[in-house]
Amino acid sequence: MKYLDEFSNPDLARRLLDQIHAVTTRPWAMMEVCGGQTHSIIRHGIDQLLPEGVEMIHGPGCPVCVTPLETIDRALAIARRPDVIFCSFGDMLRVPGSHDDLFTVKSEGGDVRVVYSPLDALQVARDNPDKQVVFFGIGFETTAPANAMTVHQARQQGIPNFSLLVSHVLVPPAIAAIMESPTCRVQAFLAAGHVCSVMGTSEYPPLAEKYGVPIVVTGFEPLDILEGIRKTVVQLEEGRHELENAYPRAVPAEGNPAAVAMLRDVFEVTDRTWRGIGMIPGSGWRLSSRYADFDAELRFEVTDIQTDESPLCRSGEVLQGLIKPHECSAFGKECTPRNPLGATMVSSEGACAAYYAYRRLDLVSAGGA
Amino acid sequence: MCLAVPGRVVEVFDESGTTMAQVDFGGVRKKVCLAYLPETGVDEYVIVHVGFAIQRLDEESAKETLATFERLGILEEEFGDGFEAAAREKGVQL
Ligand code: SF4
């Protein structure tokens, strides 16, 4: 494929790595915000090829991991209703709620379906007019346009038995929250490329300025990540803190204006609790009042949710970059991808699952980092 | 689930008022909603996430980025401090 495979060319990767080593004079800690990047970094072992002291802190950018426990419990309660067909992306199925997960609901006879796209859920609604079809609309700014278009079409085409359970999260307020935290060690950010493909880059220069941190928009292929790290280290070494775009082939400065216009129409900003982290002001989207008729939270009243998180799980600290997954005593023991205690062990973008999948299990026995 | 993957548009069509496309992902074809990039033509590359094209892949800029990578380090090899480079290779602190 044209210009697709080239971004994992090992010769060029070597060059980029040499450059990173050449420009680095001291330790730096930078955070990759996006779970897709965490996955790619661990999979290719990029963090282990960096100069001594250049540390990748894995950020909270896995929507599956940060969807609030209360919302998961609400989803489980709605999915249990006999009149409901509950549609979701596959990786939400095994996310632990307080007591069980969507998979359990399905095995107990609930109609839970995995779809590739929210539009598929809308089709399920057309095909089953006597059922209530609910789509679990989670994700960052990358996923929101798909959910927005789907609910927009449901309204336009008058599909009354469709609704959306929304728990969207936003990257820029999370960056602000990380920087405001008293335990913050982050000196720079690799910003999530595909979030910026949608939203553009205009939200980031004020953050770079306010917190004095370089922010580099970064892609997902090995070369993209190395280039993001290289640009970041160069800024840090030169004492600059600017927004730079290391992924211009997919990120124009203005993003995708048609998608942004749709997002502004369908959603409105709300405070959002991030699982393991807590409430971050203005860090989420919910359906705007114009779409209240399609809001599953309003359509299905679920009361008395008592959330109950596993006492062993330290995913909150993992998500904030305070510990690495293998430093959790349950990692690879009580907690595995087959039997996850926390959401970060479920999705392949969760840091715990990525460490588990790519040979980092030996870290536990070796006791090293 | 947050991954978005690039693919090539092979056909653009209308489906009850919405612009849709068949997109080829290295042999696998999928129907993709093009409503956010309705101007996209056949043979262009788009980035697709959960059934939606969210951005076009700009070939010019892909070429430029790769060319920058190719050039990386060459200037330093030409003009850089050879002694420093050699010391670094050996792991010697200057
Ligand atoms: S390894 Fe499991 S228990 Fe430990 S922090 Fe990760 S998800 Fe939680």
Short mmCIF file of C-alpha atoms and ligand atoms in Angstrom, two decimals:
data_model
loop_
_atom_site.label_atom_id
_atom_site.label_comp_id
_atom_site.label_asym_id
_atom_site.label_seq_id
_atom_site.Cartn_x
_atom_site.Cartn_y
_atom_site.Cartn_z
CA MET A 1 0.00 0.00 0.00
CA LYS A 2 1.19 3.46 -0.88
CA TYR A 3 2.75 5.42 2.00
CA LEU A 4 1.30 3.02 4.52
CA ASP A 5 3.99 0.38 4.98
CA GLU A 6 6.81 2.90 4.69
CA PHE A 7 6.04 4.18 8.17
CA SER A 8 7.36 1.02 9.72
CA ASN A 9 10.62 0.92 7.72
CA PRO A 10 13.34 -0.36 10.11
CA ASP A 11 16.20 1.59 8.48
CA LEU A 12 14.39 4.87 8.97
CA ALA A 13 13.46 3.83 12.51
CA ARG A 14 17.16 3.33 13.23
CA ARG A 15 17.91 6.80 11.91
CA LEU A 16 15.23 8.36 14.08
CA LEU A 17 16.44 6.48 17.14
CA ASP A 18 20.03 7.57 16.51
CA GLN A 19 18.81 11.13 16.31
CA ILE A 20 16.93 10.83 19.57
CA HIS A 21 20.06 9.48 21.23
CA ALA A 22 22.14 12.23 19.65
CA VAL A 23 20.02 15.10 20.93
CA THR A 24 19.31 13.76 24.43
CA THR A 25 21.56 15.11 27.18
CA ARG A 26 19.48 14.34 30.28
CA PRO A 27 16.42 12.47 31.55
CA TRP A 28 12.98 13.50 30.38
CA ALA A 29 9.51 12.15 31.14
CA MET A 30 6.85 12.48 28.49
CA MET A 31 3.33 11.13 28.31
CA GLU A 32 1.71 9.53 25.30
CA VAL A 33 -1.94 10.36 25.90
CA CYS A 34 -3.49 7.81 23.58
CA GLY A 35 -3.89 4.12 24.40
CA GLY A 36 -3.37 3.23 20.75
CA GLN A 37 0.08 4.75 21.05
CA THR A 38 0.73 2.94 24.35
CA HIS A 39 -0.09 -0.29 22.56
CA SER A 40 2.26 0.51 19.67
CA ILE A 41 5.09 1.61 22.00
CA ILE A 42 4.95 -1.57 24.09
CA ARG A 43 4.40 -3.82 21.09
CA HIS A 44 7.45 -2.51 19.26
CA GLY A 45 9.46 -2.11 22.46
CA ILE A 46 10.07 1.54 21.62
CA ASP A 47 10.33 2.56 25.28
CA GLN A 48 13.22 0.15 25.73
CA LEU A 49 15.17 1.57 22.78
CA LEU A 50 15.14 5.13 24.08
CA PRO A 51 18.13 6.76 25.78
CA GLU A 52 18.58 5.98 29.45
CA GLY A 53 16.28 8.23 31.46
CA VAL A 54 13.87 9.11 28.66
CA GLU A 55 10.66 7.73 30.09
CA MET A 56 7.31 7.17 28.43
CA ILE A 57 4.50 7.68 30.94
CA HIS A 58 1.37 5.93 29.68
CA GLY A 59 -1.61 8.25 29.73
CA PRO A 60 -5.32 7.76 30.34
CA GLY A 61 -6.25 7.73 26.65
CA CYS A 62 -8.10 4.43 26.57
CA PRO A 63 -11.84 5.14 26.46
CA VAL A 64 -12.69 1.60 27.50
CA CYS A 65 -10.53 2.01 30.60
CA VAL A 66 -11.84 5.38 31.77
CA THR A 67 -15.57 4.89 31.18
CA PRO A 68 -16.93 5.46 34.68
CA LEU A 69 -17.91 2.41 36.69
CA GLU A 70 -21.30 3.97 37.31
CA THR A 71 -21.91 4.11 33.54
CA ILE A 72 -20.84 0.48 33.13
CA ASP A 73 -23.27 -0.54 35.89
CA ARG A 74 -25.99 1.51 34.18
CA ALA A 75 -25.22 -0.20 30.86
CA LEU A 76 -25.49 -3.60 32.56
CA ALA A 77 -28.84 -2.70 34.08
CA ILE A 78 -30.22 -1.50 30.74
CA ALA A 79 -28.83 -4.52 28.86
CA ARG A 80 -30.63 -6.84 31.32
CA ARG A 81 -34.04 -5.48 30.37
CA PRO A 82 -36.01 -8.02 28.30
CA ASP A 83 -37.23 -5.36 25.85
CA VAL A 84 -33.69 -4.18 25.04
CA ILE A 85 -31.13 -5.14 22.41
CA PHE A 86 -27.88 -3.70 23.72
CA CYS A 87 -25.22 -2.96 21.09
CA SER A 88 -21.61 -2.18 21.89
CA PHE A 89 -18.07 -2.21 20.57
CA GLY A 90 -16.50 -5.57 21.33
CA ASP A 91 -13.97 -4.44 23.89
CA MET A 92 -16.65 -3.16 26.27
CA LEU A 93 -17.99 -6.68 26.78
CA ARG A 94 -15.48 -7.77 29.39
CA VAL A 95 -15.04 -4.47 31.20
CA PRO A 96 -15.80 -5.28 34.81
CA GLY A 97 -18.74 -3.50 36.36
CA SER A 98 -19.25 -3.61 40.12
CA HIS A 99 -20.47 -7.21 40.00
CA ASP A 100 -20.28 -8.57 36.48
CA ASP A 101 -19.85 -7.56 32.84
CA LEU A 102 -21.85 -7.42 29.58
CA PHE A 103 -20.58 -10.87 28.72
CA THR A 104 -22.27 -12.26 31.82
CA VAL A 105 -25.48 -10.47 30.90
CA LYS A 106 -25.32 -12.10 27.49
CA SER A 107 -24.65 -15.57 28.88
CA GLU A 108 -27.63 -15.11 31.18
CA GLY A 109 -29.86 -14.55 28.17
CA GLY A 110 -29.62 -10.80 27.61
CA ASP A 111 -29.60 -9.67 23.97
CA VAL A 112 -26.14 -8.10 23.82
CA ARG A 113 -24.65 -7.61 20.36
CA VAL A 114 -21.22 -6.53 19.20
CA VAL A 115 -21.20 -4.12 16.28
CA TYR A 116 -18.34 -2.68 14.25
CA SER A 117 -19.97 0.70 13.75
CA PRO A 118 -22.80 2.56 15.51
CA LEU A 119 -24.55 2.64 12.12
CA ASP A 120 -24.87 -1.15 12.43
CA ALA A 121 -26.77 -0.63 15.69
CA LEU A 122 -29.12 1.75 13.90
CA GLN A 123 -29.76 -1.00 11.36
CA VAL A 124 -30.57 -3.40 14.21
CA ALA A 125 -33.14 -0.84 15.37
CA ARG A 126 -34.71 -0.67 11.89
CA ASP A 127 -34.86 -4.47 11.75
CA ASN A 128 -36.39 -4.83 15.23
CA PRO A 129 -39.08 -2.16 15.55
CA ASP A 130 -40.68 -3.95 18.51
CA LYS A 131 -37.45 -3.78 20.56
CA GLN A 132 -35.55 -0.94 22.18
CA VAL A 133 -32.07 -0.76 20.65
CA VAL A 134 -29.42 0.96 22.76
CA PHE A 135 -25.90 1.73 21.56
CA PHE A 136 -23.11 2.21 24.11
CA GLY A 137 -21.55 5.43 22.79
CA ILE A 138 -18.15 5.76 24.39
CA GLY A 139 -14.85 7.06 23.10
CA PHE A 140 -12.71 10.13 22.59
CA GLU A 141 -13.14 12.83 19.95
CA THR A 142 -12.12 10.25 17.32
CA THR A 143 -15.20 8.11 17.91
CA ALA A 144 -17.68 10.87 18.69
CA PRO A 145 -18.36 11.85 15.03
CA ALA A 146 -19.60 8.31 14.29
CA ASN A 147 -21.94 8.33 17.28
CA ALA A 148 -23.10 11.86 16.48
CA MET A 149 -23.95 10.98 12.87
CA THR A 150 -25.80 7.87 13.99
CA VAL A 151 -28.06 9.66 16.44
CA HIS A 152 -28.53 12.46 13.90
CA GLN A 153 -29.73 9.91 11.35
CA ALA A 154 -31.98 8.24 13.92
CA ARG A 155 -33.72 11.57 14.45
CA GLN A 156 -33.81 12.48 10.77
CA GLN A 157 -35.18 9.10 9.71
CA GLY A 158 -37.53 8.89 12.68
CA ILE A 159 -36.26 5.69 14.28
CA PRO A 160 -37.91 6.00 17.70
CA ASN A 161 -36.67 2.72 19.17
CA PHE A 162 -33.00 3.75 18.98
CA SER A 163 -31.10 5.48 21.78
CA LEU A 164 -27.53 6.19 22.78
CA LEU A 165 -25.92 5.68 26.19
CA VAL A 166 -23.25 8.36 25.96
CA SER A 167 -20.00 8.63 27.87
CA HIS A 168 -17.61 10.58 25.69
CA VAL A 169 -14.33 11.91 27.03
CA LEU A 170 -12.15 14.75 25.76
CA VAL A 171 -8.37 14.98 25.58
CA PRO A 172 -7.53 18.67 26.22
CA PRO A 173 -9.22 18.87 29.66
CA ALA A 174 -7.43 15.64 30.62
CA ILE A 175 -4.07 17.19 29.73
CA ALA A 176 -4.95 20.17 31.93
CA ALA A 177 -5.98 17.87 34.80
CA ILE A 178 -2.74 15.88 34.56
CA MET A 179 -0.69 19.07 34.67
CA GLU A 180 -2.67 20.42 37.63
CA SER A 181 -2.09 17.26 39.66
CA PRO A 182 0.38 17.76 42.55
CA THR A 183 2.07 14.44 41.72
CA CYS A 184 2.59 15.34 38.06
CA ARG A 185 5.92 14.26 36.56
CA VAL A 186 4.99 14.86 32.94
CA GLN A 187 7.24 17.29 31.08
CA ALA A 188 5.77 16.92 27.59
CA PHE A 189 2.90 15.30 25.72
CA LEU A 190 2.54 13.27 22.57
CA ALA A 191 -0.98 14.31 21.57
CA ALA A 192 -3.30 11.72 20.04
CA GLY A 193 -3.09 11.96 16.26
CA HIS A 194 -6.55 10.79 15.32
CA VAL A 195 -8.26 12.97 17.92
CA CYS A 196 -6.59 15.87 16.10
CA SER A 197 -7.60 14.47 12.69
CA VAL A 198 -11.13 15.29 13.81
CA MET A 199 -10.70 18.31 16.07
CA GLY A 200 -7.65 19.98 14.54
CA THR A 201 -4.87 21.41 16.67
CA SER A 202 -6.19 24.76 17.89
CA GLU A 203 -6.97 23.58 21.43
CA TYR A 204 -3.34 22.76 22.22
CA PRO A 205 -1.19 25.91 21.89
CA PRO A 206 -2.92 27.51 24.94
CA LEU A 207 -2.18 24.36 26.99
CA ALA A 208 1.46 24.29 25.86
CA GLU A 209 1.72 27.94 26.84
CA LYS A 210 -0.10 27.74 30.17
CA TYR A 211 1.75 24.70 31.49
CA GLY A 212 5.05 25.25 29.72
CA VAL A 213 5.02 21.82 28.09
CA PRO A 214 5.82 20.78 24.52
CA ILE A 215 2.82 19.10 22.84
CA VAL A 216 3.56 17.13 19.69
CA VAL A 217 0.72 15.66 17.61
CA THR A 218 1.83 12.10 16.92
CA GLY A 219 0.69 9.20 14.75
CA PHE A 220 0.63 5.49 15.44
CA GLU A 221 3.14 3.72 13.22
CA PRO A 222 6.57 3.07 14.75
CA LEU A 223 8.17 5.87 12.71
CA ASP A 224 5.40 8.27 13.66
CA ILE A 225 5.94 7.61 17.34
CA LEU A 226 9.70 7.92 17.07
CA GLU A 227 9.31 11.19 15.21
CA GLY A 228 6.90 12.45 17.88
CA ILE A 229 9.44 11.55 20.58
CA ARG A 230 12.29 13.12 18.60
CA LYS A 231 10.46 16.41 18.12
CA THR A 232 9.51 16.40 21.80
CA VAL A 233 13.06 15.78 23.03
CA VAL A 234 14.41 18.51 20.73
CA GLN A 235 11.92 20.99 22.19
CA LEU A 236 12.73 19.94 25.76
CA GLU A 237 16.47 20.20 25.15
CA GLU A 238 16.06 23.64 23.59
CA GLY A 239 13.77 24.82 26.38
CA ARG A 240 10.85 25.41 24.02
CA HIS A 241 7.23 24.50 24.68
CA GLU A 242 5.13 24.67 21.55
CA LEU A 243 2.57 22.75 19.63
CA GLU A 244 4.16 20.80 16.79
CA ASN A 245 2.58 18.45 14.31
CA ALA A 246 4.54 15.26 13.66
CA TYR A 247 1.61 13.65 11.83
CA PRO A 248 0.72 16.17 9.12
CA ARG A 249 -0.39 13.56 6.59
CA ALA A 250 -3.47 12.87 8.72
CA VAL A 251 -3.82 16.07 10.73
CA PRO A 252 -4.60 19.35 9.00
CA ALA A 253 -4.62 22.25 11.48
CA GLU A 254 -8.36 22.72 11.07
CA GLY A 255 -9.21 19.02 11.57
CA ASN A 256 -12.43 17.92 9.93
CA PRO A 257 -14.79 20.93 9.99
CA ALA A 258 -17.86 18.94 8.89
CA ALA A 259 -17.37 16.51 11.78
CA VAL A 260 -16.73 19.30 14.28
CA ALA A 261 -19.95 21.06 13.18
CA MET A 262 -21.93 17.87 13.73
CA LEU A 263 -20.33 17.34 17.15
CA ARG A 264 -21.26 20.86 18.23
CA ASP A 265 -24.86 20.19 17.21
CA VAL A 266 -25.31 16.78 18.81
CA PHE A 267 -23.22 17.05 21.98
CA GLU A 268 -22.62 19.52 24.76
CA VAL A 269 -19.75 19.74 27.22
CA THR A 270 -20.27 18.20 30.64
CA ASP A 271 -18.18 17.32 33.68
CA ARG A 272 -17.11 13.70 33.46
CA THR A 273 -15.83 11.24 36.02
CA TRP A 274 -12.95 9.17 34.63
CA ARG A 275 -12.69 5.69 36.06
CA GLY A 276 -9.70 5.47 38.36
CA ILE A 277 -9.00 9.19 38.10
CA GLY A 278 -12.07 11.06 39.28
CA MET A 279 -14.05 14.01 38.05
CA ILE A 280 -12.40 16.25 35.48
CA PRO A 281 -14.35 19.46 34.86
CA GLY A 282 -15.66 19.93 31.33
CA SER A 283 -13.99 16.73 30.13
CA GLY A 284 -16.93 14.99 28.51
CA TRP A 285 -19.68 15.27 25.99
CA ARG A 286 -23.30 14.33 26.58
CA LEU A 287 -26.21 14.56 24.18
CA SER A 288 -27.46 18.12 23.83
CA SER A 289 -31.06 18.91 24.76
CA ARG A 290 -31.98 18.77 21.05
CA TYR A 291 -31.30 15.04 21.17
CA ALA A 292 -32.75 14.32 24.62
CA ASP A 293 -35.33 11.98 23.07
CA PHE A 294 -32.48 9.68 22.04
CA ASP A 295 -30.69 9.69 25.38
CA ALA A 296 -30.79 6.19 26.88
CA GLU A 297 -29.98 7.62 30.29
CA LEU A 298 -33.28 9.53 30.24
CA ARG A 299 -35.26 6.83 28.45
CA PHE A 300 -34.42 4.07 30.93
CA GLU A 301 -34.50 5.11 34.50
CA VAL A 302 -31.86 3.23 36.45
CA THR A 303 -31.72 4.03 40.12
CA ASP A 304 -29.79 2.68 43.10
CA ILE A 305 -26.45 2.09 41.42
CA GLN A 306 -23.94 1.23 44.14
CA THR A 307 -20.52 1.13 42.58
CA ASP A 308 -17.93 -1.18 44.03
CA GLU A 309 -14.37 -1.21 42.66
CA SER A 310 -11.93 -4.10 43.26
CA PRO A 311 -9.76 -3.15 46.26
CA LEU A 312 -6.69 -4.77 44.68
CA CYS A 313 -6.81 -2.78 41.47
CA ARG A 314 -4.44 0.19 41.11
CA SER A 315 -5.56 1.17 37.62
CA GLY A 316 -6.14 4.73 38.77
CA GLU A 317 -2.44 5.09 39.48
CA VAL A 318 -1.59 3.38 36.19
CA LEU A 319 -3.86 5.76 34.28
CA GLN A 320 -2.23 8.76 35.91
CA GLY A 321 1.24 7.47 35.13
CA LEU A 322 2.13 7.12 38.82
CA ILE A 323 2.99 3.42 38.55
CA LYS A 324 3.70 1.07 35.68
CA PRO A 325 1.31 -1.90 35.35
CA HIS A 326 3.75 -4.54 36.60
CA GLU A 327 4.14 -2.61 39.85
CA CYS A 328 0.57 -3.59 40.74
CA SER A 329 0.74 -6.70 42.93
CA ALA A 330 -2.24 -8.27 41.15
CA PHE A 331 -0.66 -7.90 37.69
CA GLY A 332 -0.45 -11.28 35.97
CA LYS A 333 -1.61 -13.02 39.16
CA GLU A 334 -5.16 -12.28 40.29
CA CYS A 335 -5.53 -10.00 37.27
CA THR A 336 -5.08 -11.20 33.68
CA PRO A 337 -6.82 -10.37 30.39
CA ARG A 338 -8.96 -13.48 30.87
CA ASN A 339 -9.96 -12.41 34.33
CA PRO A 340 -9.46 -8.65 34.53
CA LEU A 341 -9.89 -6.86 37.85
CA GLY A 342 -9.68 -3.44 36.26
CA ALA A 343 -10.60 -1.95 32.91
CA THR A 344 -6.96 -1.27 32.00
CA MET A 345 -6.47 -5.05 31.70
CA VAL A 346 -9.33 -5.41 29.20
CA SER A 347 -8.80 -3.33 26.12
CA SER A 348 -5.68 -3.86 24.03
CA GLU A 349 -5.17 -0.11 24.45
CA GLY A 350 -5.13 -0.40 28.23
CA ALA A 351 -1.63 -0.19 29.65
CA CYS A 352 -2.03 -3.32 31.83
CA ALA A 353 -3.24 -5.42 28.89
CA ALA A 354 -0.47 -4.11 26.64
CA TYR A 355 2.20 -4.97 29.24
CA TYR A 356 0.67 -8.39 29.68
CA ALA A 357 0.43 -9.13 25.96
CA TYR A 358 3.95 -8.08 25.04
CA ARG A 359 6.39 -10.01 27.19
CA ARG A 360 6.41 -7.57 30.09
CA LEU A 361 5.27 -10.41 32.33
CA ASP A 362 8.91 -11.34 32.84
CA LEU A 363 9.36 -7.96 34.50
CA VAL A 364 7.45 -9.28 37.45
CA SER A 365 9.80 -12.18 38.09
CA ALA A 366 12.87 -10.11 37.18
CA GLY A 367 11.62 -7.39 39.49
CA GLY A 368 13.03 -4.72 37.16
CA ALA A 369 11.51 -1.86 35.22
CA MET B 1 -11.29 0.43 19.75
CA CYS B 2 -9.72 3.82 19.25
CA LEU B 3 -7.57 2.62 16.40
CA ALA B 4 -8.22 4.19 13.05
CA VAL B 5 -6.83 2.59 9.91
CA PRO B 6 -6.01 3.96 6.48
CA GLY B 7 -7.59 2.48 3.36
CA ARG B 8 -8.13 3.28 -0.30
CA VAL B 9 -11.50 4.42 -1.62
CA VAL B 10 -12.57 2.13 -4.47
CA GLU B 11 -16.15 3.28 -5.00
CA VAL B 12 -18.32 6.20 -3.86
CA PHE B 13 -22.09 5.90 -3.79
CA ASP B 14 -25.23 7.31 -2.24
CA GLU B 15 -27.25 5.38 0.31
CA SER B 16 -30.55 7.00 1.25
CA GLY B 17 -29.06 10.47 1.06
CA THR B 18 -25.75 9.65 2.79
CA THR B 19 -22.43 9.53 0.91
CA MET B 20 -20.88 6.10 1.41
CA ALA B 21 -17.80 4.36 0.02
CA GLN B 22 -16.29 0.95 -0.45
CA VAL B 23 -12.83 1.15 1.09
CA ASP B 24 -10.06 -1.35 0.53
CA PHE B 25 -7.82 -2.16 3.51
CA GLY B 26 -5.05 -4.18 1.93
CA GLY B 27 -7.47 -6.69 0.40
CA VAL B 28 -10.33 -6.47 2.90
CA ARG B 29 -13.21 -4.30 1.70
CA LYS B 30 -15.66 -2.52 3.94
CA LYS B 31 -18.52 -0.11 3.55
CA VAL B 32 -17.61 3.23 5.09
CA CYS B 33 -19.60 6.40 5.72
CA LEU B 34 -18.09 9.32 3.78
CA ALA B 35 -20.50 11.97 5.08
CA TYR B 36 -17.69 13.91 6.79
CA LEU B 37 -15.48 13.89 3.66
CA PRO B 38 -17.99 13.93 0.81
CA GLU B 39 -15.48 15.37 -1.70
CA THR B 40 -13.22 12.31 -1.50
CA GLY B 41 -12.60 10.66 -4.84
CA VAL B 42 -11.83 7.10 -5.91
CA ASP B 43 -8.20 6.06 -5.26
CA GLU B 44 -7.73 8.57 -2.46
CA TYR B 45 -6.69 7.27 0.96
CA VAL B 46 -8.82 7.93 4.02
CA ILE B 47 -8.46 7.17 7.71
CA VAL B 48 -11.37 5.08 8.89
CA HIS B 49 -12.61 4.67 12.44
CA VAL B 50 -15.67 2.60 13.45
CA GLY B 51 -17.10 2.76 9.93
CA PHE B 52 -16.51 6.47 9.33
CA ALA B 53 -13.87 8.21 7.24
CA ILE B 54 -12.55 10.91 9.56
CA GLN B 55 -9.72 12.38 7.50
CA ARG B 56 -8.02 12.16 4.13
CA LEU B 57 -4.43 10.91 4.06
CA ASP B 58 -2.36 13.53 2.36
CA GLU B 59 0.15 11.84 0.04
CA GLU B 60 2.27 14.92 -0.50
CA SER B 61 2.82 15.33 3.19
CA ALA B 62 3.47 11.61 3.66
CA LYS B 63 6.20 11.89 1.02
CA GLU B 64 7.68 14.95 2.68
CA THR B 65 7.78 13.33 6.11
CA LEU B 66 9.52 10.25 4.71
CA ALA B 67 11.99 12.45 2.87
CA THR B 68 12.81 14.29 6.15
CA PHE B 69 13.50 10.95 7.80
CA GLU B 70 15.80 10.01 4.93
CA ARG B 71 17.76 13.22 5.39
CA LEU B 72 17.99 12.92 9.17
CA GLY B 73 21.47 12.71 10.48
CA ILE B 74 23.06 13.36 7.10
CA LEU B 75 23.77 17.00 7.88
CA GLU B 76 25.38 16.09 11.19
CA GLU B 77 27.50 13.46 9.46
CA GLU B 78 28.63 16.20 7.06
CA PHE B 79 29.15 19.07 9.46
CA GLY B 80 28.94 17.59 12.95
CA ASP B 81 31.70 17.15 15.49
CA GLY B 82 33.23 13.85 14.49
CA PHE B 83 35.12 13.48 17.77
CA GLU B 84 31.96 13.89 19.81
CA ALA B 85 30.12 11.38 17.64
CA ALA B 86 32.90 8.82 17.98
CA ALA B 87 32.98 9.30 21.76
CA ARG B 88 29.25 8.78 21.93
CA GLU B 89 29.49 5.58 19.93
CA LYS B 90 32.06 4.29 22.41
CA GLY B 91 29.99 5.45 25.36
CA VAL B 92 32.78 7.72 26.58
CA GLN B 93 31.80 10.87 28.51
CA LEU B 94 33.55 13.97 27.24
S1 SF4 C 1 -2.92 -5.18 36.73
FE1 SF4 C 1 -5.15 -5.48 36.96
S2 SF4 C 1 -5.52 -5.05 39.12
FE2 SF4 C 1 -3.51 -4.19 38.66
S3 SF4 C 1 -3.90 -2.06 38.05
FE3 SF4 C 1 -3.92 -3.26 36.17
S4 SF4 C 1 -6.09 -3.76 35.87
FE4 SF4 C 1 -5.91 -3.14 38.01
#
